[in-house]
Amino acid sequence: MAREREQLGLPLPSDAELPAVLIQIPTFNEGALVRRTLAAAMALDWPRDRLQVQGLDDSTNESPELEREAVAAAQ
């Protein structure tokens, strides 16, 4: 726990030094949860040029359309 406090006390690296991050969100028939999940991922405090969010949805209901709408709204 002391090491964690020490690490949290260090200054953050510059945006240019941060790694690229890929977030994959697999879903199946999740409905409106898809929107909230994508919104939460996009709200992360990370440089946009280093953040990629993928929705992986093979639903049989309206979820894929909700996901497309959420992606379009986030762009």
PDB file of N, CA and C in Angstrom:
ATOM      1  N   MET A   1       0.813  -1.184   0.000  1.00  0.00           N
ATOM      2  CA  MET A   1       0.000   0.000   0.000  1.00  0.00           C
ATOM      3  C   MET A   1       0.865   1.260   0.000  1.00  0.00           C
ATOM      4  N   ALA A   2       1.998   1.220   0.659  1.00  0.00           N
ATOM      5  CA  ALA A   2       2.894   2.378   0.679  1.00  0.00           C
ATOM      6  C   ALA A   2       3.432   2.641  -0.721  1.00  0.00           C
ATOM      7  N   ARG A   3       3.742   1.563  -1.444  1.00  0.00           N
ATOM      8  CA  ARG A   3       4.257   1.730  -2.814  1.00  0.00           C
ATOM      9  C   ARG A   3       3.191   2.365  -3.709  1.00  0.00           C
ATOM     10  N   GLU A   4       1.949   1.968  -3.511  1.00  0.00           N
ATOM     11  CA  GLU A   4       0.860   2.552  -4.292  1.00  0.00           C
ATOM     12  C   GLU A   4       0.736   4.047  -4.002  1.00  0.00           C
ATOM     13  N   ARG A   5       0.799   4.431  -2.737  1.00  0.00           N
ATOM     14  CA  ARG A   5       0.732   5.857  -2.391  1.00  0.00           C
ATOM     15  C   ARG A   5       1.897   6.610  -3.017  1.00  0.00           C
ATOM     16  N   GLU A   6       3.067   5.999  -3.003  1.00  0.00           N
ATOM     17  CA  GLU A   6       4.248   6.624  -3.603  1.00  0.00           C
ATOM     18  C   GLU A   6       4.041   6.835  -5.100  1.00  0.00           C
ATOM     19  N   GLN A   7       3.545   5.810  -5.782  1.00  0.00           N
ATOM     20  CA  GLN A   7       3.316   5.900  -7.223  1.00  0.00           C
ATOM     21  C   GLN A   7       2.259   6.954  -7.558  1.00  0.00           C
ATOM     22  N   LEU A   8       1.210   7.005  -6.753  1.00  0.00           N
ATOM     23  CA  LEU A   8       0.147   7.988  -6.996  1.00  0.00           C
ATOM     24  C   LEU A   8       0.625   9.410  -6.752  1.00  0.00           C
ATOM     25  N   GLY A   9       1.683   9.573  -5.969  1.00  0.00           N
ATOM     26  CA  GLY A   9       2.225  10.897  -5.694  1.00  0.00           C
ATOM     27  C   GLY A   9       3.149  11.417  -6.780  1.00  0.00           C
ATOM     28  N   LEU A  10       3.544  10.557  -7.708  1.00  0.00           N
ATOM     29  CA  LEU A  10       4.433  10.979  -8.792  1.00  0.00           C
ATOM     30  C   LEU A  10       3.662  11.799  -9.826  1.00  0.00           C
ATOM     31  N   PRO A  11       4.325  12.736 -10.482  1.00  0.00           N
ATOM     32  CA  PRO A  11       3.640  13.506 -11.530  1.00  0.00           C
ATOM     33  C   PRO A  11       3.283  12.590 -12.706  1.00  0.00           C
ATOM     34  N   LEU A  12       2.195  12.918 -13.353  1.00  0.00           N
ATOM     35  CA  LEU A  12       1.772  12.143 -14.515  1.00  0.00           C
ATOM     36  C   LEU A  12       2.687  12.432 -15.700  1.00  0.00           C
ATOM     37  N   PRO A  13       2.893  11.452 -16.570  1.00  0.00           N
ATOM     38  CA  PRO A  13       3.667  11.712 -17.779  1.00  0.00           C
ATOM     39  C   PRO A  13       2.882  12.632 -18.706  1.00  0.00           C
ATOM     40  N   SER A  14       3.573  13.230 -19.643  1.00  0.00           N
ATOM     41  CA  SER A  14       2.895  14.074 -20.633  1.00  0.00           C
ATOM     42  C   SER A  14       2.015  13.194 -21.523  1.00  0.00           C
ATOM     43  N   ASP A  15       1.056  13.804 -22.191  1.00  0.00           N
ATOM     44  CA  ASP A  15       0.172  13.049 -23.087  1.00  0.00           C
ATOM     45  C   ASP A  15       0.969  12.282 -24.134  1.00  0.00           C
ATOM     46  N   ALA A  16       2.044  12.872 -24.621  1.00  0.00           N
ATOM     47  CA  ALA A  16       2.859  12.230 -25.661  1.00  0.00           C
ATOM     48  C   ALA A  16       3.539  10.969 -25.154  1.00  0.00           C
ATOM     49  N   GLU A  17       3.717  10.856 -23.848  1.00  0.00           N
ATOM     50  CA  GLU A  17       4.386   9.687 -23.274  1.00  0.00           C
ATOM     51  C   GLU A  17       3.413   8.566 -22.891  1.00  0.00           C
ATOM     52  N   LEU A  18       2.121   8.853 -22.917  1.00  0.00           N
ATOM     53  CA  LEU A  18       1.145   7.845 -22.541  1.00  0.00           C
ATOM     54  C   LEU A  18       0.966   6.825 -23.659  1.00  0.00           C
ATOM     55  N   PRO A  19       0.703   5.567 -23.309  1.00  0.00           N
ATOM     56  CA  PRO A  19       0.526   4.543 -24.346  1.00  0.00           C
ATOM     57  C   PRO A  19      -0.843   4.655 -25.012  1.00  0.00           C
ATOM     58  N   ALA A  20      -0.942   4.063 -26.185  1.00  0.00           N
ATOM     59  CA  ALA A  20      -2.239   3.931 -26.835  1.00  0.00           C
ATOM     60  C   ALA A  20      -3.026   2.858 -26.090  1.00  0.00           C
ATOM     61  N   VAL A  21      -4.324   3.084 -25.952  1.00  0.00           N
ATOM     62  CA  VAL A  21      -5.176   2.159 -25.214  1.00  0.00           C
ATOM     63  C   VAL A  21      -6.354   1.765 -26.099  1.00  0.00           C
ATOM     64  N   LEU A  22      -6.647   0.476 -26.117  1.00  0.00           N
ATOM     65  CA  LEU A  22      -7.807  -0.052 -26.837  1.00  0.00           C
ATOM     66  C   LEU A  22      -8.750  -0.646 -25.801  1.00  0.00           C
ATOM     67  N   ILE A  23      -9.994  -0.183 -25.822  1.00  0.00           N
ATOM     68  CA  ILE A  23     -11.025  -0.720 -24.946  1.00  0.00           C
ATOM     69  C   ILE A  23     -12.019  -1.462 -25.823  1.00  0.00           C
ATOM     70  N   GLN A  24     -12.234  -2.736 -25.536  1.00  0.00           N
ATOM     71  CA  GLN A  24     -13.217  -3.519 -26.267  1.00  0.00           C
ATOM     72  C   GLN A  24     -14.386  -3.814 -25.339  1.00  0.00           C
ATOM     73  N   ILE A  25     -15.595  -3.551 -25.831  1.00  0.00           N
ATOM     74  CA  ILE A  25     -16.794  -3.738 -25.032  1.00  0.00           C
ATOM     75  C   ILE A  25     -17.682  -4.776 -25.726  1.00  0.00           C
ATOM     76  N   PRO A  26     -17.569  -6.034 -25.309  1.00  0.00           N
ATOM     77  CA  PRO A  26     -18.430  -7.065 -25.897  1.00  0.00           C
ATOM     78  C   PRO A  26     -19.815  -7.022 -25.261  1.00  0.00           C
ATOM     79  N   THR A  27     -20.852  -7.082 -26.093  1.00  0.00           N
ATOM     80  CA  THR A  27     -22.215  -7.057 -25.586  1.00  0.00           C
ATOM     81  C   THR A  27     -23.093  -8.014 -26.378  1.00  0.00           C
ATOM     82  N   PHE A  28     -24.184  -8.403 -25.754  1.00  0.00           N
ATOM     83  CA  PHE A  28     -25.196  -9.219 -26.425  1.00  0.00           C
ATOM     84  C   PHE A  28     -26.542  -8.888 -25.806  1.00  0.00           C
ATOM     85  N   ASN A  29     -27.408  -8.271 -26.602  1.00  0.00           N
ATOM     86  CA  ASN A  29     -28.765  -7.912 -26.180  1.00  0.00           C
ATOM     87  C   ASN A  29     -28.781  -7.094 -24.886  1.00  0.00           C
ATOM     88  N   GLU A  30     -27.934  -6.094 -24.815  1.00  0.00           N
ATOM     89  CA  GLU A  30     -27.825  -5.274 -23.608  1.00  0.00           C
ATOM     90  C   GLU A  30     -28.710  -4.032 -23.622  1.00  0.00           C
ATOM     91  N   GLY A  31     -29.314  -3.702 -24.753  1.00  0.00           N
ATOM     92  CA  GLY A  31     -30.207  -2.547 -24.816  1.00  0.00           C
ATOM     93  C   GLY A  31     -29.500  -1.245 -24.497  1.00  0.00           C
ATOM     94  N   ALA A  32     -30.139  -0.420 -23.672  1.00  0.00           N
ATOM     95  CA  ALA A  32     -29.621   0.919 -23.355  1.00  0.00           C
ATOM     96  C   ALA A  32     -28.308   0.875 -22.586  1.00  0.00           C
ATOM     97  N   LEU A  33     -27.972  -0.250 -21.986  1.00  0.00           N
ATOM     98  CA  LEU A  33     -26.690  -0.367 -21.291  1.00  0.00           C
ATOM     99  C   LEU A  33     -25.528  -0.088 -22.239  1.00  0.00           C
ATOM    100  N   VAL A  34     -25.722  -0.395 -23.509  1.00  0.00           N
ATOM    101  CA  VAL A  34     -24.678  -0.158 -24.512  1.00  0.00           C
ATOM    102  C   VAL A  34     -24.306   1.323 -24.545  1.00  0.00           C
ATOM    103  N   ARG A  35     -25.311   2.187 -24.538  1.00  0.00           N
ATOM    104  CA  ARG A  35     -25.056   3.637 -24.565  1.00  0.00           C
ATOM    105  C   ARG A  35     -24.269   4.081 -23.343  1.00  0.00           C
ATOM    106  N   ARG A  36     -24.695   3.646 -22.180  1.00  0.00           N
ATOM    107  CA  ARG A  36     -24.032   4.064 -20.942  1.00  0.00           C
ATOM    108  C   ARG A  36     -22.602   3.539 -20.874  1.00  0.00           C
ATOM    109  N   THR A  37     -22.385   2.331 -21.335  1.00  0.00           N
ATOM    110  CA  THR A  37     -21.049   1.746 -21.312  1.00  0.00           C
ATOM    111  C   THR A  37     -20.110   2.488 -22.249  1.00  0.00           C
ATOM    112  N   LEU A  38     -20.567   2.768 -23.458  1.00  0.00           N
ATOM    113  CA  LEU A  38     -19.739   3.520 -24.403  1.00  0.00           C
ATOM    114  C   LEU A  38     -19.470   4.934 -23.894  1.00  0.00           C
ATOM    115  N   ALA A  39     -20.470   5.565 -23.327  1.00  0.00           N
ATOM    116  CA  ALA A  39     -20.286   6.919 -22.790  1.00  0.00           C
ATOM    117  C   ALA A  39     -19.255   6.914 -21.665  1.00  0.00           C
ATOM    118  N   ALA A  40     -19.299   5.910 -20.807  1.00  0.00           N
ATOM    119  CA  ALA A  40     -18.324   5.824 -19.716  1.00  0.00           C
ATOM    120  C   ALA A  40     -16.910   5.631 -20.258  1.00  0.00           C
ATOM    121  N   ALA A  41     -16.762   4.809 -21.278  1.00  0.00           N
ATOM    122  CA  ALA A  41     -15.437   4.593 -21.866  1.00  0.00           C
ATOM    123  C   ALA A  41     -14.912   5.872 -22.513  1.00  0.00           C
ATOM    124  N   MET A  42     -15.789   6.594 -23.198  1.00  0.00           N
ATOM    125  CA  MET A  42     -15.361   7.814 -23.859  1.00  0.00           C
ATOM    126  C   MET A  42     -15.093   8.953 -22.872  1.00  0.00           C
ATOM    127  N   ALA A  43     -15.612   8.839 -21.664  1.00  0.00           N
ATOM    128  CA  ALA A  43     -15.413   9.884 -20.653  1.00  0.00           C
ATOM    129  C   ALA A  43     -14.082   9.724 -19.908  1.00  0.00           C
ATOM    130  N   LEU A  44     -13.340   8.679 -20.221  1.00  0.00           N
ATOM    131  CA  LEU A  44     -12.048   8.486 -19.553  1.00  0.00           C
ATOM    132  C   LEU A  44     -11.122   9.670 -19.823  1.00  0.00           C
ATOM    133  N   ASP A  45     -10.342  10.010 -18.848  1.00  0.00           N
ATOM    134  CA  ASP A  45      -9.370  11.104 -18.976  1.00  0.00           C
ATOM    135  C   ASP A  45      -8.118  10.543 -19.642  1.00  0.00           C
ATOM    136  N   TRP A  46      -8.153  10.479 -20.960  1.00  0.00           N
ATOM    137  CA  TRP A  46      -7.042   9.924 -21.741  1.00  0.00           C
ATOM    138  C   TRP A  46      -6.988  10.677 -23.054  1.00  0.00           C
ATOM    139  N   PRO A  47      -5.814  10.930 -23.591  1.00  0.00           N
ATOM    140  CA  PRO A  47      -5.730  11.666 -24.869  1.00  0.00           C
ATOM    141  C   PRO A  47      -6.524  10.949 -25.968  1.00  0.00           C
ATOM    142  N   ARG A  48      -7.374  11.685 -26.635  1.00  0.00           N
ATOM    143  CA  ARG A  48      -8.247  11.092 -27.659  1.00  0.00           C
ATOM    144  C   ARG A  48      -7.460  10.437 -28.794  1.00  0.00           C
ATOM    145  N   ASP A  49      -6.293  10.945 -29.098  1.00  0.00           N
ATOM    146  CA  ASP A  49      -5.513  10.339 -30.180  1.00  0.00           C
ATOM    147  C   ASP A  49      -4.833   9.051 -29.730  1.00  0.00           C
ATOM    148  N   ARG A  50      -4.973   8.715 -28.459  1.00  0.00           N
ATOM    149  CA  ARG A  50      -4.368   7.492 -27.928  1.00  0.00           C
ATOM    150  C   ARG A  50      -5.413   6.559 -27.319  1.00  0.00           C
ATOM    151  N   LEU A  51      -6.682   6.819 -27.612  1.00  0.00           N
ATOM    152  CA  LEU A  51      -7.775   6.016 -27.068  1.00  0.00           C
ATOM    153  C   LEU A  51      -8.668   5.522 -28.195  1.00  0.00           C
ATOM    154  N   GLN A  52      -8.849   4.219 -28.253  1.00  0.00           N
ATOM    155  CA  GLN A  52      -9.745   3.631 -29.239  1.00  0.00           C
ATOM    156  C   GLN A  52     -10.745   2.773 -28.466  1.00  0.00           C
ATOM    157  N   VAL A  53     -12.017   2.950 -28.775  1.00  0.00           N
ATOM    158  CA  VAL A  53     -13.082   2.185 -28.130  1.00  0.00           C
ATOM    159  C   VAL A  53     -13.803   1.382 -29.208  1.00  0.00           C
ATOM    160  N   GLN A  54     -13.907   0.079 -28.992  1.00  0.00           N
ATOM    161  CA  GLN A  54     -14.594  -0.795 -29.933  1.00  0.00           C
ATOM    162  C   GLN A  54     -15.801  -1.422 -29.257  1.00  0.00           C
ATOM    163  N   GLY A  55     -16.945  -1.321 -29.894  1.00  0.00           N
ATOM    164  CA  GLY A  55     -18.134  -2.023 -29.439  1.00  0.00           C
ATOM    165  C   GLY A  55     -18.256  -3.306 -30.232  1.00  0.00           C
ATOM    166  N   LEU A  56     -18.275  -4.414 -29.555  1.00  0.00           N
ATOM    167  CA  LEU A  56     -18.368  -5.725 -30.196  1.00  0.00           C
ATOM    168  C   LEU A  56     -19.742  -6.299 -29.862  1.00  0.00           C
ATOM    169  N   ASP A  57     -20.678  -6.149 -30.768  1.00  0.00           N
ATOM    170  CA  ASP A  57     -22.060  -6.468 -30.469  1.00  0.00           C
ATOM    171  C   ASP A  57     -22.640  -7.408 -31.518  1.00  0.00           C
ATOM    172  N   ASP A  58     -23.045  -8.593 -31.081  1.00  0.00           N
ATOM    173  CA  ASP A  58     -23.702  -9.527 -31.998  1.00  0.00           C
ATOM    174  C   ASP A  58     -25.131  -9.820 -31.519  1.00  0.00           C
ATOM    175  N   SER A  59     -25.782  -8.765 -31.088  1.00  0.00           N
ATOM    176  CA  SER A  59     -27.126  -8.876 -30.526  1.00  0.00           C
ATOM    177  C   SER A  59     -28.157  -9.260 -31.582  1.00  0.00           C
ATOM    178  N   THR A  60     -29.281  -9.726 -31.069  1.00  0.00           N
ATOM    179  CA  THR A  60     -30.420 -10.061 -31.936  1.00  0.00           C
ATOM    180  C   THR A  60     -31.595  -9.125 -31.679  1.00  0.00           C
ATOM    181  N   ASN A  61     -31.347  -8.054 -30.918  1.00  0.00           N
ATOM    182  CA  ASN A  61     -32.405  -7.078 -30.650  1.00  0.00           C
ATOM    183  C   ASN A  61     -31.969  -5.714 -31.178  1.00  0.00           C
ATOM    184  N   GLU A  62     -32.457  -4.636 -30.575  1.00  0.00           N
ATOM    185  CA  GLU A  62     -32.164  -3.279 -31.051  1.00  0.00           C
ATOM    186  C   GLU A  62     -30.800  -2.745 -30.607  1.00  0.00           C
ATOM    187  N   SER A  63     -30.056  -3.508 -29.850  1.00  0.00           N
ATOM    188  CA  SER A  63     -28.773  -3.036 -29.300  1.00  0.00           C
ATOM    189  C   SER A  63     -27.784  -2.533 -30.351  1.00  0.00           C
ATOM    190  N   PRO A  64     -27.607  -3.224 -31.480  1.00  0.00           N
ATOM    191  CA  PRO A  64     -26.654  -2.698 -32.472  1.00  0.00           C
ATOM    192  C   PRO A  64     -27.012  -1.296 -32.974  1.00  0.00           C
ATOM    193  N   GLU A  65     -28.288  -1.038 -33.149  1.00  0.00           N
ATOM    194  CA  GLU A  65     -28.703   0.301 -33.597  1.00  0.00           C
ATOM    195  C   GLU A  65     -28.428   1.330 -32.508  1.00  0.00           C
ATOM    196  N   LEU A  66     -28.705   1.001 -31.257  1.00  0.00           N
ATOM    197  CA  LEU A  66     -28.403   1.905 -30.148  1.00  0.00           C
ATOM    198  C   LEU A  66     -26.904   2.189 -30.083  1.00  0.00           C
ATOM    199  N   GLU A  67     -26.111   1.161 -30.344  1.00  0.00           N
ATOM    200  CA  GLU A  67     -24.656   1.320 -30.334  1.00  0.00           C
ATOM    201  C   GLU A  67     -24.196   2.243 -31.463  1.00  0.00           C
ATOM    202  N   ARG A  68     -24.738   2.060 -32.653  1.00  0.00           N
ATOM    203  CA  ARG A  68     -24.380   2.945 -33.775  1.00  0.00           C
ATOM    204  C   ARG A  68     -24.730   4.394 -33.458  1.00  0.00           C
ATOM    205  N   GLU A  69     -25.892   4.616 -32.857  1.00  0.00           N
ATOM    206  CA  GLU A  69     -26.305   5.968 -32.494  1.00  0.00           C
ATOM    207  C   GLU A  69     -25.364   6.570 -31.449  1.00  0.00           C
ATOM    208  N   ALA A  70     -24.949   5.762 -30.475  1.00  0.00           N
ATOM    209  CA  ALA A  70     -24.050   6.249 -29.428  1.00  0.00           C
ATOM    210  C   ALA A  70     -22.690   6.595 -30.009  1.00  0.00           C
ATOM    211  N   VAL A  71     -22.203   5.797 -30.918  1.00  0.00           N
ATOM    212  CA  VAL A  71     -20.911   6.064 -31.563  1.00  0.00           C
ATOM    213  C   VAL A  71     -20.999   7.347 -32.384  1.00  0.00           C
ATOM    214  N   ALA A  72     -22.066   7.508 -33.148  1.00  0.00           N
ATOM    215  CA  ALA A  72     -22.232   8.707 -33.962  1.00  0.00           C
ATOM    216  C   ALA A  72     -22.299   9.954 -33.076  1.00  0.00           C
ATOM    217  N   ALA A  73     -22.966   9.857 -31.954  1.00  0.00           N
ATOM    218  CA  ALA A  73     -23.080  11.003 -31.039  1.00  0.00           C
ATOM    219  C   ALA A  73     -21.734  11.348 -30.388  1.00  0.00           C
ATOM    220  N   ALA A  74     -20.887  10.371 -30.212  1.00  0.00           N
ATOM    221  CA  ALA A  74     -19.595  10.595 -29.552  1.00  0.00           C
ATOM    222  C   ALA A  74     -18.559  11.220 -30.479  1.00  0.00           C
ATOM    223  N   GLN A  75     -18.796  11.173 -31.775  1.00  0.00           N
ATOM    224  CA  GLN A  75     -17.794  11.663 -32.730  1.00  0.00           C
ATOM    225  C   GLN A  75     -17.896  13.124 -32.957  1.00  0.00           C
TER     226      GLN A  75
END
